[in-house]
CSV table of C-alpha atoms in Angstrom, one decimal:
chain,number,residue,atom,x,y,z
F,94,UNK,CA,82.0,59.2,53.3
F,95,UNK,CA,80.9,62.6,53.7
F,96,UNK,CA,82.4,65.3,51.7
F,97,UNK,CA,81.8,69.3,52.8
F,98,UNK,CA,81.9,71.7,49.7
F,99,UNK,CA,81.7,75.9,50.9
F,100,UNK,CA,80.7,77.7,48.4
F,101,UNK,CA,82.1,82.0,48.2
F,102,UNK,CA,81.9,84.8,46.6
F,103,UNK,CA,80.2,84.3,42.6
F,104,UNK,CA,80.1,80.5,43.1
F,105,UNK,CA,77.7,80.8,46.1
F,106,UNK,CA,75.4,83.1,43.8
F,107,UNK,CA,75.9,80.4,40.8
F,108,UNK,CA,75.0,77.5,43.4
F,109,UNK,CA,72.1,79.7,45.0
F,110,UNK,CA,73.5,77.8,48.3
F,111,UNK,CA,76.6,78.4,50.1
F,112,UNK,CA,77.1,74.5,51.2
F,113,UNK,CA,76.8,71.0,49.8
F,114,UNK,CA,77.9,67.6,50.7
F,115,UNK,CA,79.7,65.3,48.4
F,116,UNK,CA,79.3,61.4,49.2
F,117,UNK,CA,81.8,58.8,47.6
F,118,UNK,CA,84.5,61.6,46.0
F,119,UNK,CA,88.4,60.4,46.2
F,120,UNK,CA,90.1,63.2,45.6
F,121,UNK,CA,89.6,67.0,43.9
F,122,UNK,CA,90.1,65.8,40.7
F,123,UNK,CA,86.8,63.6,41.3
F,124,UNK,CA,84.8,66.3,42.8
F,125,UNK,CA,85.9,69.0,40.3
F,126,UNK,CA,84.5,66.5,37.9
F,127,UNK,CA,81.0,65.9,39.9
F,128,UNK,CA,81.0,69.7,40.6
F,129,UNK,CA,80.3,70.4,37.0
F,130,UNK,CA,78.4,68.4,36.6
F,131,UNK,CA,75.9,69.3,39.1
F,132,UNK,CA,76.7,73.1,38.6
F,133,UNK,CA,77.2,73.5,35.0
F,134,UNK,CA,76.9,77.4,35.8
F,135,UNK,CA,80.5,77.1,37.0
F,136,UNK,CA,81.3,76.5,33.1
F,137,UNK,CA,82.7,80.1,33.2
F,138,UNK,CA,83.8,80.7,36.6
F,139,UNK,CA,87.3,80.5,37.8
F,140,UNK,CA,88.4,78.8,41.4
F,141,UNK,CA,91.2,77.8,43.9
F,142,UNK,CA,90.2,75.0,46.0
F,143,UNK,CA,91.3,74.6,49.9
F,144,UNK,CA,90.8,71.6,51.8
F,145,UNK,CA,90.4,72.2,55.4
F,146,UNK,CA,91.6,75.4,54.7
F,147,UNK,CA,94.8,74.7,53.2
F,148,UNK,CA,94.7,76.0,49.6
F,149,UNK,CA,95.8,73.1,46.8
F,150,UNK,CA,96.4,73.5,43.2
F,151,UNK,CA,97.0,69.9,43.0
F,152,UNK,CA,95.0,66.8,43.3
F,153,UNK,CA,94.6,65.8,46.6
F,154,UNK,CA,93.4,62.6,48.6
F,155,UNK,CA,90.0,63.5,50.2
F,156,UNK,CA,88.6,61.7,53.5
F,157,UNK,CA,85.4,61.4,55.4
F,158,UNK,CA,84.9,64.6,57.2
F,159,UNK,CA,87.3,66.7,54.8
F,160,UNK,CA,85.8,70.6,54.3
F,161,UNK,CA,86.5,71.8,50.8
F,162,UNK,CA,86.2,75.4,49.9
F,163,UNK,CA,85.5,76.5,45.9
F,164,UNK,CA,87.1,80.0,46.3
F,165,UNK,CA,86.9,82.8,43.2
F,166,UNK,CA,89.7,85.4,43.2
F,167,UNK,CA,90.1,87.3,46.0
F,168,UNK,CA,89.2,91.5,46.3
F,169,UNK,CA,89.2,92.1,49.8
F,170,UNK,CA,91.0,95.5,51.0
U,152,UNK,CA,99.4,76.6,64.8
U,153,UNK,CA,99.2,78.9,67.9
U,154,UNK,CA,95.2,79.1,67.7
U,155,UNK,CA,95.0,80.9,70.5
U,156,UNK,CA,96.5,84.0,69.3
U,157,UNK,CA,94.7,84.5,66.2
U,158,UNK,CA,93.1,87.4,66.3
U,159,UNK,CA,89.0,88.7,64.9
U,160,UNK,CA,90.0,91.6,62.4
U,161,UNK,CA,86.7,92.0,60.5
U,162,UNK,CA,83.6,94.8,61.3
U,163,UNK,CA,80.2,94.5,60.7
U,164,UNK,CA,79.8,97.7,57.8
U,165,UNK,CA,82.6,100.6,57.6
U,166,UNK,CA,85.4,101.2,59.9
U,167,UNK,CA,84.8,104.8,61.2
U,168,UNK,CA,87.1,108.0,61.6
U,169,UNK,CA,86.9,107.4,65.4
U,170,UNK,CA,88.1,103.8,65.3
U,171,UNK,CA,90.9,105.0,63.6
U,172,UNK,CA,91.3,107.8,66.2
U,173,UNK,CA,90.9,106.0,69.0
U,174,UNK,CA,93.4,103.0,68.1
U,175,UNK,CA,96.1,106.1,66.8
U,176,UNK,CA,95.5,107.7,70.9
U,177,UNK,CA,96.1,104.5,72.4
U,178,UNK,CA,99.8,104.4,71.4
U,179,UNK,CA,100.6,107.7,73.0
U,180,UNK,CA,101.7,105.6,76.2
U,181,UNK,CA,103.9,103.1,74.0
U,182,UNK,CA,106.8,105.9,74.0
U,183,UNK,CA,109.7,103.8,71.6
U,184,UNK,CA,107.2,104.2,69.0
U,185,UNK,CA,108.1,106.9,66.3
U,186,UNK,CA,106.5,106.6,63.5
U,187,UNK,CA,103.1,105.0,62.3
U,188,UNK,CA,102.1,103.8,58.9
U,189,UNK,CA,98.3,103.9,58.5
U,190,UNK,CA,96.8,102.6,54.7
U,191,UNK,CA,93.0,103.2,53.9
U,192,UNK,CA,90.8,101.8,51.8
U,193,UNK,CA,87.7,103.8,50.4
U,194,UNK,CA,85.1,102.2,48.8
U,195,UNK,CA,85.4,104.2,44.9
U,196,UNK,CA,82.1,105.6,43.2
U,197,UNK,CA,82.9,103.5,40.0
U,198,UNK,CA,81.1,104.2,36.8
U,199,UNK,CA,80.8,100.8,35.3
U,200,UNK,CA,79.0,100.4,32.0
U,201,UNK,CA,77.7,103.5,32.6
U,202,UNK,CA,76.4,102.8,36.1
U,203,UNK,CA,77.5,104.1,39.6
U,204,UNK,CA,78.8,101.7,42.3
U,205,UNK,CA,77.2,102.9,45.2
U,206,UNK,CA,78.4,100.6,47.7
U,207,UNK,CA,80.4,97.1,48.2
U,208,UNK,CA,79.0,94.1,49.9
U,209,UNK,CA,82.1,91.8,51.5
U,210,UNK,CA,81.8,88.4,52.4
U,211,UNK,CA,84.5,86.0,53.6
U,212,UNK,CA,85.9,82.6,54.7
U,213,UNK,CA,86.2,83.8,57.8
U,214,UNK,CA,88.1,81.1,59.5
U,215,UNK,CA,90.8,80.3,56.9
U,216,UNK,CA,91.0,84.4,56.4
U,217,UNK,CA,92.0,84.8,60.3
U,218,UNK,CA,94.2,82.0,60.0
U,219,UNK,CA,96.0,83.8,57.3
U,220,UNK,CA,95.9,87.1,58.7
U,221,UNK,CA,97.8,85.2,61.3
U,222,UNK,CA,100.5,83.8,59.0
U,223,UNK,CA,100.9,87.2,57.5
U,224,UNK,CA,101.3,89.2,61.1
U,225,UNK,CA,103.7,86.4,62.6
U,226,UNK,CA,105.6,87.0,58.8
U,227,UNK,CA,106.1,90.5,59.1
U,228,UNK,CA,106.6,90.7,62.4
U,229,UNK,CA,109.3,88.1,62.3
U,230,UNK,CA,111.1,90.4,59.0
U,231,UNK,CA,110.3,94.0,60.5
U,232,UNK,CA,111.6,95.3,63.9
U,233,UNK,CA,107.7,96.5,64.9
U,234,UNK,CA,106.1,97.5,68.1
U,235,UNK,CA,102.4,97.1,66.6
U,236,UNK,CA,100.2,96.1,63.9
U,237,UNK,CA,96.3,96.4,64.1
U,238,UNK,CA,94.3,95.4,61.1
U,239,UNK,CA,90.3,95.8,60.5
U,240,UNK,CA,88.9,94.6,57.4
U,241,UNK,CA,84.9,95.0,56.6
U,242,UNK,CA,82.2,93.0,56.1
U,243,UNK,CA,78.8,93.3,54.6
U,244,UNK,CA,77.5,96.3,52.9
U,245,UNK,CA,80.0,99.7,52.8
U,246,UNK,CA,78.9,102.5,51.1
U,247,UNK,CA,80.6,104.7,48.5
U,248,UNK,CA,83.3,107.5,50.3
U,249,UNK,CA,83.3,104.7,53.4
U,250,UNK,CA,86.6,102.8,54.7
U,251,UNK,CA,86.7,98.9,54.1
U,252,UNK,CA,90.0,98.7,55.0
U,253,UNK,CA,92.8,100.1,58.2
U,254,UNK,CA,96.0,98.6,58.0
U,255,UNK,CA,98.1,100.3,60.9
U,256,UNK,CA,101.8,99.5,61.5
U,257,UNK,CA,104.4,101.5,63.9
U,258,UNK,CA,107.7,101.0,64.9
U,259,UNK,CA,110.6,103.3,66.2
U,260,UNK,CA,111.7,104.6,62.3
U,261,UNK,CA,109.5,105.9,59.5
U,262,UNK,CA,111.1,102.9,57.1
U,263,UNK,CA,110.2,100.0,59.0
U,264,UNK,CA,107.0,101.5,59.6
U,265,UNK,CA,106.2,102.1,56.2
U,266,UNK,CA,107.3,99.8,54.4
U,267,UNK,CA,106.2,97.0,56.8
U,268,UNK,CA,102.3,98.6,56.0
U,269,UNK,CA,102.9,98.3,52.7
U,270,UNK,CA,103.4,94.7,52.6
U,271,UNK,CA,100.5,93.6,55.2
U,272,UNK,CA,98.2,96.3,52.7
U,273,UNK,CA,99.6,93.9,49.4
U,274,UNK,CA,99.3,90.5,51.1
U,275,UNK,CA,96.2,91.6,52.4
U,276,UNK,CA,94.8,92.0,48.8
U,277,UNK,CA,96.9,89.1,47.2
U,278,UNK,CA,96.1,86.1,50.0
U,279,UNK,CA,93.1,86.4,52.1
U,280,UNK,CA,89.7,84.8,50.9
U,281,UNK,CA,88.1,87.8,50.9
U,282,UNK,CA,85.3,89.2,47.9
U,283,UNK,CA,83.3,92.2,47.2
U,284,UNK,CA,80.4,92.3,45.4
U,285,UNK,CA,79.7,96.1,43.6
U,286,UNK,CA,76.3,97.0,43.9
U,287,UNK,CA,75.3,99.7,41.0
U,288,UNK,CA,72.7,101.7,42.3
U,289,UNK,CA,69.8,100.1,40.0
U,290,UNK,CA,70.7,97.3,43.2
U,291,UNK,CA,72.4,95.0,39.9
U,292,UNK,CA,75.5,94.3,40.9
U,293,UNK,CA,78.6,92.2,39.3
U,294,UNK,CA,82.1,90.9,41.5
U,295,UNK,CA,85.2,92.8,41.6
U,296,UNK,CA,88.1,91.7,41.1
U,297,UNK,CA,91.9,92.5,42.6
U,298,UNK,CA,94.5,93.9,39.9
Z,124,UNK,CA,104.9,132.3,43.0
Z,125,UNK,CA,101.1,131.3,43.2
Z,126,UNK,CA,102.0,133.4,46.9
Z,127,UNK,CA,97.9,133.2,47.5
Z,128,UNK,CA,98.3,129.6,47.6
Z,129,UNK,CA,100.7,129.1,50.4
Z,130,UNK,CA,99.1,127.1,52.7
Z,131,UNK,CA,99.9,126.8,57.3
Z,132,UNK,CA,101.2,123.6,57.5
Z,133,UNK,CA,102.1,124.3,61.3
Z,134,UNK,CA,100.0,123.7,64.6
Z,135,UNK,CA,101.1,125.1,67.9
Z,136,UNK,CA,101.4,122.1,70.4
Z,137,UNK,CA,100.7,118.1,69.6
Z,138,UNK,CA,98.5,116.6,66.6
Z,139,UNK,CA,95.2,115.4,68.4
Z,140,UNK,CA,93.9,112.0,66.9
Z,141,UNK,CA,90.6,113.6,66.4
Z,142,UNK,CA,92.3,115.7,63.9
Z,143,UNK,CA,93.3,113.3,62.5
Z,144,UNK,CA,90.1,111.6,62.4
Z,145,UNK,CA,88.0,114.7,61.3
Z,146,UNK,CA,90.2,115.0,58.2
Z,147,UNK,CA,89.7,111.9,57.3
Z,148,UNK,CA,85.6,111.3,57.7
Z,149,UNK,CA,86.3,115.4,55.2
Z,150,UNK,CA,86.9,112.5,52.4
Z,151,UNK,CA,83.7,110.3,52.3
Z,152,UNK,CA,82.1,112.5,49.7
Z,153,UNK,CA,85.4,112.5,47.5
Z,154,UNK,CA,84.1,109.3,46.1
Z,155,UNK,CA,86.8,109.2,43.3
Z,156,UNK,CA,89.1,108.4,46.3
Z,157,UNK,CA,90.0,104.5,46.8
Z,158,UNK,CA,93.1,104.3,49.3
Z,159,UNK,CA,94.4,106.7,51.7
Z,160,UNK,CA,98.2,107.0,53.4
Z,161,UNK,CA,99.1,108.3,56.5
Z,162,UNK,CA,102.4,108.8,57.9
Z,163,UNK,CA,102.2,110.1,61.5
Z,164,UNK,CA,105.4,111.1,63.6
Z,165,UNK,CA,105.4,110.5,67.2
Z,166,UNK,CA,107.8,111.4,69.5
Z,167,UNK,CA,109.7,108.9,71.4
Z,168,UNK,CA,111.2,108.7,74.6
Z,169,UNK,CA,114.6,108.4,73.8
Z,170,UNK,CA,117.1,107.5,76.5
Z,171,UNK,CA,120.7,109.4,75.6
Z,172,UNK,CA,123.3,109.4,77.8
Z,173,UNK,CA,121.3,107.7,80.5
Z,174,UNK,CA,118.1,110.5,80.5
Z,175,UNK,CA,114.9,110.6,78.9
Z,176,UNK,CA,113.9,112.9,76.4
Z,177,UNK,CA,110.4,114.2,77.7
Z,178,UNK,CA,109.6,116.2,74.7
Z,179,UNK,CA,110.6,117.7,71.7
Z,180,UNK,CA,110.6,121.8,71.2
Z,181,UNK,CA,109.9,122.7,67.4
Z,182,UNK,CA,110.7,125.9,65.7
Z,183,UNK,CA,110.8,127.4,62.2
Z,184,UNK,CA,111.6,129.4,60.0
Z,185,UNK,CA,108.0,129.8,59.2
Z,186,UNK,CA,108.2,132.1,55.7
Z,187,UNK,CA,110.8,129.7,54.5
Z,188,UNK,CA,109.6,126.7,55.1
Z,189,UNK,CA,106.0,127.2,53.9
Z,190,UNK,CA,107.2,128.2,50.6
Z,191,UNK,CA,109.4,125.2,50.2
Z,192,UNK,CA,106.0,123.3,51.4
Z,193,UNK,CA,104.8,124.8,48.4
Z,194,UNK,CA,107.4,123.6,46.4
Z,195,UNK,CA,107.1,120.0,47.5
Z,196,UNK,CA,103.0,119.8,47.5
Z,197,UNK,CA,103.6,121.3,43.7
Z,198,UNK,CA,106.2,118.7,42.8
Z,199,UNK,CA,104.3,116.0,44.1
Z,200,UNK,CA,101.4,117.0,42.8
Z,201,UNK,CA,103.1,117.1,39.3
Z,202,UNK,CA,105.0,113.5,39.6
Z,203,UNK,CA,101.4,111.6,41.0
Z,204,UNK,CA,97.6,111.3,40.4
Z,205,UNK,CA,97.0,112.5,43.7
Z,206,UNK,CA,93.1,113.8,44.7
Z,207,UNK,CA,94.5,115.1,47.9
Z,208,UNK,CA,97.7,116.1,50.1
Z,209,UNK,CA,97.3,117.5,53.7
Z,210,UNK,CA,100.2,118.3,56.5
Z,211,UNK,CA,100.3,119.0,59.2
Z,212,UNK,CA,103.5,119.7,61.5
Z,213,UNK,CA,103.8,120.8,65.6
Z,214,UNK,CA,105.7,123.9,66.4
Z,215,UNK,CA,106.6,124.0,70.3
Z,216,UNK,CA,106.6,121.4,72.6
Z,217,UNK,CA,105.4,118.3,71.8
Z,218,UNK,CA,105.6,115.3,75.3
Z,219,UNK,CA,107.0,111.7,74.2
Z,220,UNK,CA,103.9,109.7,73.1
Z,221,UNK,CA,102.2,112.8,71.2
Z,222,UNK,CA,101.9,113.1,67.6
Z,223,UNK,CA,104.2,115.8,65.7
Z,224,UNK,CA,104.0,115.3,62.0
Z,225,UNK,CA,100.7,114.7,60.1
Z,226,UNK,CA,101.5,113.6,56.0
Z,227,UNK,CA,97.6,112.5,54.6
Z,228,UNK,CA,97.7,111.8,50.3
Z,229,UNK,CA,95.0,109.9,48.8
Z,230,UNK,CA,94.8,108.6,45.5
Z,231,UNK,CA,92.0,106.0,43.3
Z,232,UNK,CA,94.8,102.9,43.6
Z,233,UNK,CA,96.9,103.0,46.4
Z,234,UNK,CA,100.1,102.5,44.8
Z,235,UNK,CA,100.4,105.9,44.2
Z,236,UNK,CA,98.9,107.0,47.5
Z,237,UNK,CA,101.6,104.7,49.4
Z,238,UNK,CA,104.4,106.1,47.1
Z,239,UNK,CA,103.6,109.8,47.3
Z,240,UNK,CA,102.8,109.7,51.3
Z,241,UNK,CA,106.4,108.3,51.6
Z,242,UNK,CA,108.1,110.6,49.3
Z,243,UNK,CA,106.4,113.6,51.0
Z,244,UNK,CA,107.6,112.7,54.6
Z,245,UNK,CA,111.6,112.1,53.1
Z,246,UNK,CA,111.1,115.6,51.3
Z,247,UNK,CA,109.8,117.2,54.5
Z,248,UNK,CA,112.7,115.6,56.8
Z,249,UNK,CA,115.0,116.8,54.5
Z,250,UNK,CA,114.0,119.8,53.1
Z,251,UNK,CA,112.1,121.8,55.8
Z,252,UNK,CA,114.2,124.2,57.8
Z,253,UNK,CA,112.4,123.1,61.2
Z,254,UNK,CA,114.7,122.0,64.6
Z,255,UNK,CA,113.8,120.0,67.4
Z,256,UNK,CA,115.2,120.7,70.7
Z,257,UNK,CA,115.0,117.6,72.3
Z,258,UNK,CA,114.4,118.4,76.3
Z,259,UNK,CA,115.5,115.8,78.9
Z,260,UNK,CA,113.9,115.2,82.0
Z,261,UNK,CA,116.1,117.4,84.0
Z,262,UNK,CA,115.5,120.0,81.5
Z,263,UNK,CA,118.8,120.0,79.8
Z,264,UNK,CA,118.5,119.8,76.3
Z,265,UNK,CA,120.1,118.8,72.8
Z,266,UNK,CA,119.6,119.7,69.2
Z,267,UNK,CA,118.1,116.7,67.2
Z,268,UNK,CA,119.3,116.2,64.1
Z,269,UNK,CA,117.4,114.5,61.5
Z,270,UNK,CA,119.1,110.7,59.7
O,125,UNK,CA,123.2,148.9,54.1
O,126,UNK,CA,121.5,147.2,56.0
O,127,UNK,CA,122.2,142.8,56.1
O,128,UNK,CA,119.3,141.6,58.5
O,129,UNK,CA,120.7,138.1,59.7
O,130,UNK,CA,118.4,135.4,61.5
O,131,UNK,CA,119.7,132.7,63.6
O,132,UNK,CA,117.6,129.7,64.0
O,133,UNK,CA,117.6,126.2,66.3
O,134,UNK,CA,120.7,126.2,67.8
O,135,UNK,CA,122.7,129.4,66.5
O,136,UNK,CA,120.2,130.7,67.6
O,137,UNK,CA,120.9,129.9,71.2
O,138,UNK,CA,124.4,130.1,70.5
O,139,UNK,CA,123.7,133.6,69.9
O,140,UNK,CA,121.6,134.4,72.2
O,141,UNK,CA,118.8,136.1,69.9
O,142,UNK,CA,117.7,135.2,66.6
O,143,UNK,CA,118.0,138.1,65.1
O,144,UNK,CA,120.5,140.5,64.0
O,145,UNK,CA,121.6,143.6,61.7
O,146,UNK,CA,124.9,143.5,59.6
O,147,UNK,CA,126.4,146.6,57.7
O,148,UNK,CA,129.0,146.7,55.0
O,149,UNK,CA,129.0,143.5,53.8
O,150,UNK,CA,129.1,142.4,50.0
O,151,UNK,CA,129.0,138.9,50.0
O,152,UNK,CA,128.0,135.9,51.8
O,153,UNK,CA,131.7,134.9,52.5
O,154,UNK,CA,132.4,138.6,53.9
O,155,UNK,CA,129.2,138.0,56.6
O,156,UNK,CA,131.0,134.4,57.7
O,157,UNK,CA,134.1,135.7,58.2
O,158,UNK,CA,132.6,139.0,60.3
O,159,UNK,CA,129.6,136.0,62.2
O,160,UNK,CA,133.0,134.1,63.4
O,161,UNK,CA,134.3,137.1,64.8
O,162,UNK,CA,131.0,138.2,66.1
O,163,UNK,CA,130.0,134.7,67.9
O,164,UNK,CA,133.1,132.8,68.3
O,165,UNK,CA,130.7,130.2,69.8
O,166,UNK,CA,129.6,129.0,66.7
O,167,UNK,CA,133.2,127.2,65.4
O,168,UNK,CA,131.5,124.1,66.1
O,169,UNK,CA,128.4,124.8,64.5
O,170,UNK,CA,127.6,123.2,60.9
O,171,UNK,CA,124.7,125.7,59.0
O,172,UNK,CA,123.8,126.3,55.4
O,173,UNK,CA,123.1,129.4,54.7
O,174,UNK,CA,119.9,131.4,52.5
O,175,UNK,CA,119.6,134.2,51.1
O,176,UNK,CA,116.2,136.0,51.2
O,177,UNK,CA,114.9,132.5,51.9
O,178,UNK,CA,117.0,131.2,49.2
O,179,UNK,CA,119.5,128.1,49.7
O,180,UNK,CA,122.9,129.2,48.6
O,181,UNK,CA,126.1,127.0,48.8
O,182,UNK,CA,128.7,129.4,47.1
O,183,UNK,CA,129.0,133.1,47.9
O,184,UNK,CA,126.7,135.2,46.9
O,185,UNK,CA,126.8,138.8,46.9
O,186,UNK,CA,124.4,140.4,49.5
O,187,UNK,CA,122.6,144.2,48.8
O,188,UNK,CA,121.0,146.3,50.7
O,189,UNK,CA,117.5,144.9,52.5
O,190,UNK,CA,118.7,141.4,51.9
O,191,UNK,CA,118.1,138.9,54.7
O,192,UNK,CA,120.5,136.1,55.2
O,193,UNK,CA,119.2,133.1,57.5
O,194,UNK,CA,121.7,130.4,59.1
O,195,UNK,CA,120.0,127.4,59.0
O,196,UNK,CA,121.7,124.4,61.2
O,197,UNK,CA,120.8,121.4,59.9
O,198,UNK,CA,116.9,120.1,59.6
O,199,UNK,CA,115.4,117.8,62.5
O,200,UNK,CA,111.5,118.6,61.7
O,201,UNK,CA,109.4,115.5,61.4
């Protein structure tokens, strides 16, 4: 099971990449978890997370092929 | 999701005078137009900690940001009586004194024109995955953040 | 009255984009600026009683009404942390599709850009003695009168 | 004494000229009641009037050299 994490913004910078995959994660809850703990440089760094684009601010079920985006605040315009 | 219609709105670098010209002259032939509502953003010479921003790098996610810009455009459109909308949003490095953002609305009266800008301009800050990096000029930079 | 600061607000003839354009590439070294608002009034092609309205035939009472610009530029000015205000208004005929009000404010946040744009084009609808004779395509006319 | 008066928009075409010269009038009531008699063809015609570029909406006496301006009502923009 192959899990897509996009890094944007600060957390791309933090995570000198701006894409990872996750193997075996069930939901967010699971990957915010393994996300810190390969990227403890996120200590400090606030997110939204969107899977397949849909933004979540709850746990959420993740499947093989899901695409899950770590996204900082927003300053477009 | 009507994919078909969603639409690019991002340049490569700043949106120039001309563009904004150009799109303004091409609604002289769309005659139940009366009033346009144009909103631009200028990238601002900060002093930050004592250090000038010179310019503002933007990077996005582009595909979920079209997909919103979508949902926002069907939104207003479907709560304003408009005739057009026509949005450009940059990418990559702007300089200081450039424009990062054109947010264009018109409809046949000034209010619905106006206030119907307004809102795209607010949602456009407020919802789409959208950052800007502020480089100082000693090329150090740090990430702004929307008030 | 500061009468040495009065400034021509009117322009024989239709606003040309590129006008509009030039004014606004004027800002890129005004790098306090952040957000800019335009309202631009076009004129439509009204159908009353069955005919078109072609165009719309501006006149003034010129002394009048660019001391009362005066008065509103001053006002806003006062009420808003403006960096800049320009107008521009036709006097003559303008054809349907052609610009015929110009109202350009910028600002560092664009709240107050957005709210001082708006409040300069309600102040000038109401406030500046200027008619528009709005000619149909048989050439008749009728007096316009502003909502 | 001399009242200039200027007609503008449609009084003006009511009138047939935009311009005209008064005499003997004190007050801004006095020059309505002698324009109605002048240009019967403005009874249906709504204008405020200023004085020496001036809005007035009560009468107001008039002096040599003034100008008084009908002003139908505003349709710039």
């Amino acid at each position: 099971m192959d899990i897509t994490v996009l890094f944007f913004g600060q957390l791309a910078e933090l995570a000198a990449t701006n894409e990872t995959v996750f193997q075996s994660v069930i939901d967010t809850d699971a990957l915010k978890i393994q996300l810190h703990q390969k990227y403890p440089q996120f200590a400090d760094s606030s997110f939204i997370i969107a899977v397949n684009k849909i933004l979540t601010d709850q746990n959420t079920p993740l499947f093989n092929g899901a695409t899950v985006a770590l996204l900082p605040p927003f300053s477009g315009g | 999701m009507a994919e078909k219609s969603v639409k690019n709105i991002f340049t490569q670098g700043a949106i120039e005078p001309v563009f904004i010209s150009d799109s303004i002259a091409k609604h002289s032939s769309k005659t139940n137009i009366g009033a346009h509502s144009i909103f631009l953003g200028q990238v601002r010479k900060d002093v930050i900690d004592g250090k000038d921003v010179v310019a503002i790098d933007y990077t996005t996610y582009e595909e979920m940001a079209l997909e919103k810009m979508h949902e926002i455009r069907e939104a207003v459109f479907a709560k304003y009586p408009l005739a057009c909308m026509h949005i450009r949003h940059s990418l990559g490095k702007v300089d200081a004194g450039k424009i990062c953002l054109f947010v264009f609305t018109s409809s046949a009266h000034r209010k619905v024109a106006i206030e119907a800008c307004e809102e795209v301009v607010e949602k456009i800050k407020a919802e789409l995955p959208v950052w800007g990096k502020e480089i100082f000029e000693d090329d150090t930079h740090q990430w702004k953040e929307n008030k």
